């Protein structure tokens, strides 16, 4: 099946630890995105990548890092510098094509990160 | 900068009644507009989009939305609500519309359909 796979579904982190969230897609999409979801705040953009080996900061990039070494993969690392990392993290991807085509983004099932 | 507003945090409707979830947008040009739905502890599912053309767009699960340029609105509607429609709904915009610009989301509206 084609789609976006996020793992793990639940993740627990101790204070001061770095953790990496996985996002893999087999849709052959060029663009990938990471959003953070908190109750009542909607989705906020952390990082996005439009092509392999390139990525841009979103609105809340501080305390996070990403890499895009392969088209299929866009892992997100939550570093110890992120002061309030407990949230639901969503990965998305989007294909590139002509006007009106491949316009919507497709989302994974999310990873819920909790700091313990 | 583009933005999306969903003025209602919660919408309650009786099963069988029509439902409306409101969305207004602010962009500099002609946007692409989207509606997504989220069930508990799940990712977002695409419902429908407005790109160009007919102002009334139809989507999945019987939902539709009306694009109104003069009011800068893109309200989600369904003629007859089901209990299973209860979920969190997000409006989103992409501006500029082409390319891979990230979607900008509203804060979401929780829809509760009561049997």
Coordinates of C-alpha atoms in Angstrom, one line a residue:
Chain A
X1 CA 0.0 0.0 0.0
X2 CA 1.2 3.5 -0.8
X3 CA 1.3 5.9 2.1
X4 CA 3.2 7.7 4.9
X5 CA 4.4 5.7 7.8
X6 CA 5.3 7.4 11.1
X7 CA 7.0 5.5 13.9
X8 CA 6.8 4.9 16.7
X9 CA 3.2 5.7 17.5
X10 CA 4.0 6.5 21.1
X11 CA 7.3 7.7 22.4
X12 CA 8.5 8.6 25.9
X13 CA 11.5 10.8 26.5
X14 CA 13.4 11.6 29.6
X15 CA 14.5 15.2 30.4
X16 CA 17.7 16.0 28.5
X17 CA 17.4 13.3 25.9
X18 CA 17.4 13.6 22.2
X19 CA 14.8 11.5 20.3
X20 CA 14.2 10.9 16.6
X21 CA 10.8 10.4 15.0
X22 CA 10.7 8.5 11.8
X23 CA 8.7 9.4 8.7
X24 CA 8.8 7.3 5.6
X25 CA 6.8 7.7 2.4
X26 CA 6.5 5.5 -0.7
X27 CA 4.4 7.9 -2.7
X28 CA 7.4 9.3 -4.6
X29 CA 6.6 12.7 -3.3
X30 CA 9.2 15.5 -3.5
X31 CA 8.0 17.6 -0.6
X32 CA 7.8 16.5 3.1
X33 CA 6.7 18.4 6.2
X34 CA 6.7 18.2 9.9
X35 CA 3.9 19.7 12.0
X36 CA 3.4 19.9 15.8
X37 CA -0.1 19.7 17.2
X38 CA -1.1 21.0 20.6
X39 CA -4.6 21.1 22.0
X40 CA -6.4 24.3 20.8
X41 CA -3.4 25.5 18.7
X42 CA -4.0 23.7 15.5
X43 CA -1.0 22.5 13.5
X44 CA 2.3 24.5 13.5
X45 CA 5.0 24.0 11.0
X46 CA 8.4 22.8 12.3
X47 CA 10.4 22.1 9.2
X48 CA 9.8 21.2 5.5
X49 CA 11.8 19.9 2.6
X50 CA 11.0 20.4 -1.0
X51 CA 13.8 18.2 -2.4
X52 CA 16.5 15.8 -1.2
X53 CA 19.4 17.4 0.8
X54 CA 17.4 20.7 1.3
X55 CA 15.1 21.8 4.0
X56 CA 13.7 25.0 5.5
X57 CA 12.7 26.1 9.0
X58 CA 9.1 26.6 9.8
X59 CA 7.5 28.7 12.4
X60 CA 8.7 26.7 15.5
X61 CA 12.0 25.2 14.4
X62 CA 13.9 26.0 17.6
X63 CA 14.9 22.8 19.4
X64 CA 14.3 20.6 16.4
X65 CA 16.5 19.3 13.6
X66 CA 15.9 17.3 10.4
X67 CA 17.7 15.6 7.6
X68 CA 16.6 14.7 4.0
X69 CA 19.2 12.3 2.7
X70 CA 16.7 10.2 0.8
X71 CA 13.5 11.1 -1.0
X72 CA 11.5 8.6 1.0
X73 CA 12.7 9.6 4.5
X74 CA 12.4 12.8 6.6
X75 CA 13.3 12.1 10.2
X76 CA 12.8 14.7 12.9
X77 CA 15.0 14.9 16.0
X78 CA 13.7 16.6 19.1
X79 CA 16.7 17.8 21.0
X80 CA 17.1 18.6 24.6
X81 CA 16.9 22.3 23.7
X82 CA 13.2 21.9 23.0
X83 CA 11.8 23.1 26.3
X84 CA 8.3 21.7 25.9
X85 CA 8.4 18.7 23.6
X86 CA 5.3 16.9 24.7
X87 CA 2.9 17.0 21.7
X88 CA 1.5 15.1 18.8
X89 CA 3.8 15.2 15.8
X90 CA 2.5 14.8 12.2
X91 CA 4.4 14.2 9.1
X92 CA 3.0 15.0 5.6
X93 CA 4.1 14.7 2.0
X94 CA 3.0 16.2 -1.3
X95 CA 3.7 15.4 -4.9
X96 CA 4.9 18.0 -7.4
X97 CA 3.1 18.3 -10.7
X98 CA 1.2 20.8 -12.9
X99 CA -1.3 23.4 -11.8
X100 CA -4.3 21.9 -10.0
X101 CA -2.7 18.5 -9.7
X102 CA -1.1 17.0 -6.6
X103 CA -2.2 20.0 -4.6
X104 CA -3.1 18.3 -1.3
X105 CA -0.8 17.0 1.3
X106 CA -1.1 13.5 2.7
X107 CA -0.5 12.8 6.4
X108 CA 0.9 10.0 8.5
X109 CA -0.8 8.7 11.6
X110 CA 1.3 10.7 14.0
X111 CA 3.7 10.1 16.9
X112 CA 2.7 11.2 20.4
X113 CA 5.7 12.2 22.3
X114 CA 5.6 12.5 26.1
X115 CA 8.4 13.8 28.4
X116 CA 8.6 11.8 31.6
Chain B
X1 CA 1.3 36.5 5.4
X2 CA -1.5 34.1 4.8
X3 CA -3.8 33.0 7.6
X4 CA -6.9 31.0 8.3
X5 CA -9.5 31.6 11.0
X6 CA -11.9 29.1 12.4
X7 CA -14.1 31.2 14.6
X8 CA -15.8 28.3 16.5
X9 CA -13.9 26.0 18.7
X10 CA -16.9 23.7 19.0
X11 CA -20.0 23.0 16.9
X12 CA -22.8 20.9 18.2
X13 CA -25.5 19.6 15.9
X14 CA -28.3 17.0 16.1
X15 CA -28.0 13.9 13.9
X16 CA -29.9 14.4 10.6
X17 CA -29.6 18.2 10.8
X18 CA -27.5 20.2 8.4
X19 CA -24.0 21.2 9.6
X20 CA -21.7 24.1 8.9
X21 CA -18.2 24.6 10.0
X22 CA -16.9 28.1 9.3
X23 CA -13.5 29.2 7.9
X24 CA -12.3 32.5 6.7
X25 CA -8.9 33.2 5.1
X26 CA -6.5 36.1 4.5
X27 CA -4.1 35.9 1.6
X28 CA -2.5 38.2 -0.9
X29 CA -3.5 36.4 -4.0
X30 CA -5.8 33.6 -5.1
X31 CA -5.4 30.7 -2.7
X32 CA -5.8 27.0 -2.7
X33 CA -8.1 26.1 0.2
X34 CA -8.5 22.7 1.9
X35 CA -10.5 20.9 4.5
X36 CA -9.2 18.0 6.5
X37 CA -10.7 15.9 9.3
X38 CA -9.0 14.3 12.2
X39 CA -10.2 11.4 14.4
X40 CA -8.8 10.9 17.9
X41 CA -5.1 10.0 17.9
X42 CA -5.0 9.8 14.1
X43 CA -3.5 11.8 11.3
X44 CA -5.4 14.2 9.1
X45 CA -7.6 13.0 6.3
X46 CA -8.1 15.1 3.2
X47 CA -11.8 16.0 2.6
X48 CA -11.9 18.5 -0.2
X49 CA -10.2 21.4 -1.9
X50 CA -10.9 24.6 -3.9
X51 CA -8.5 25.3 -6.6
X52 CA -10.4 27.3 -9.3
X53 CA -13.7 27.1 -11.1
X54 CA -17.1 26.3 -9.5
X55 CA -17.4 27.9 -6.1
X56 CA -19.2 24.8 -4.6
X57 CA -16.8 21.9 -4.3
X58 CA -17.8 18.4 -3.2
X59 CA -15.7 16.0 -1.3
X60 CA -15.6 12.8 0.7
X61 CA -18.3 11.5 3.0
X62 CA -21.0 13.8 1.6
X63 CA -19.2 17.0 2.6
X64 CA -19.1 20.1 0.5
X65 CA -17.7 23.6 0.8
X66 CA -18.5 26.9 -0.7
X67 CA -15.8 29.4 -1.8
X68 CA -16.9 33.0 -1.4
X69 CA -14.2 35.4 -2.6
X70 CA -16.0 38.6 -1.5
X71 CA -16.4 37.3 2.1
X72 CA -13.1 35.5 2.0
X73 CA -14.8 32.4 3.4
X74 CA -14.7 28.6 2.7
X75 CA -17.3 27.1 5.0
X76 CA -17.7 23.3 5.2
X77 CA -21.2 21.9 4.9
X78 CA -23.2 18.7 5.0
X79 CA -26.9 18.4 4.4
X80 CA -27.5 15.7 7.0
X81 CA -25.1 15.1 9.9
X82 CA -24.1 11.6 11.1
X83 CA -22.9 10.7 14.6
X84 CA -19.8 9.3 12.8
X85 CA -19.0 12.8 11.5
X86 CA -18.0 13.8 15.1
X87 CA -14.3 14.8 14.8
X88 CA -11.9 17.7 14.6
X89 CA -12.0 19.7 11.4
X90 CA -9.2 21.8 10.0
X91 CA -9.3 24.4 7.3
X92 CA -6.0 25.2 5.5
X93 CA -4.6 27.5 2.9
X94 CA -1.7 27.4 0.5
X95 CA -0.5 30.8 -0.7
X96 CA 1.1 31.1 -3.2
X97 CA -1.0 28.2 -4.4
X98 CA 1.5 26.5 -6.7
X99 CA 4.6 24.6 -5.8
X100 CA 5.3 23.0 -2.4
X101 CA 4.6 25.9 -0.1
X102 CA 3.5 24.4 3.3
X103 CA -0.2 24.5 4.2
X104 CA -1.2 27.0 6.9
X105 CA -3.9 25.6 9.2
X106 CA -6.6 27.1 11.3
X107 CA -6.9 26.0 15.0
X108 CA -9.5 23.5 14.3
X109 CA -13.2 23.1 15.1
X110 CA -14.5 20.2 17.1
X111 CA -17.8 18.9 15.6
X112 CA -20.1 16.9 17.9
X113 CA -23.1 15.2 16.3
X114 CA -25.6 14.2 18.9
X115 CA -28.0 11.2 18.3

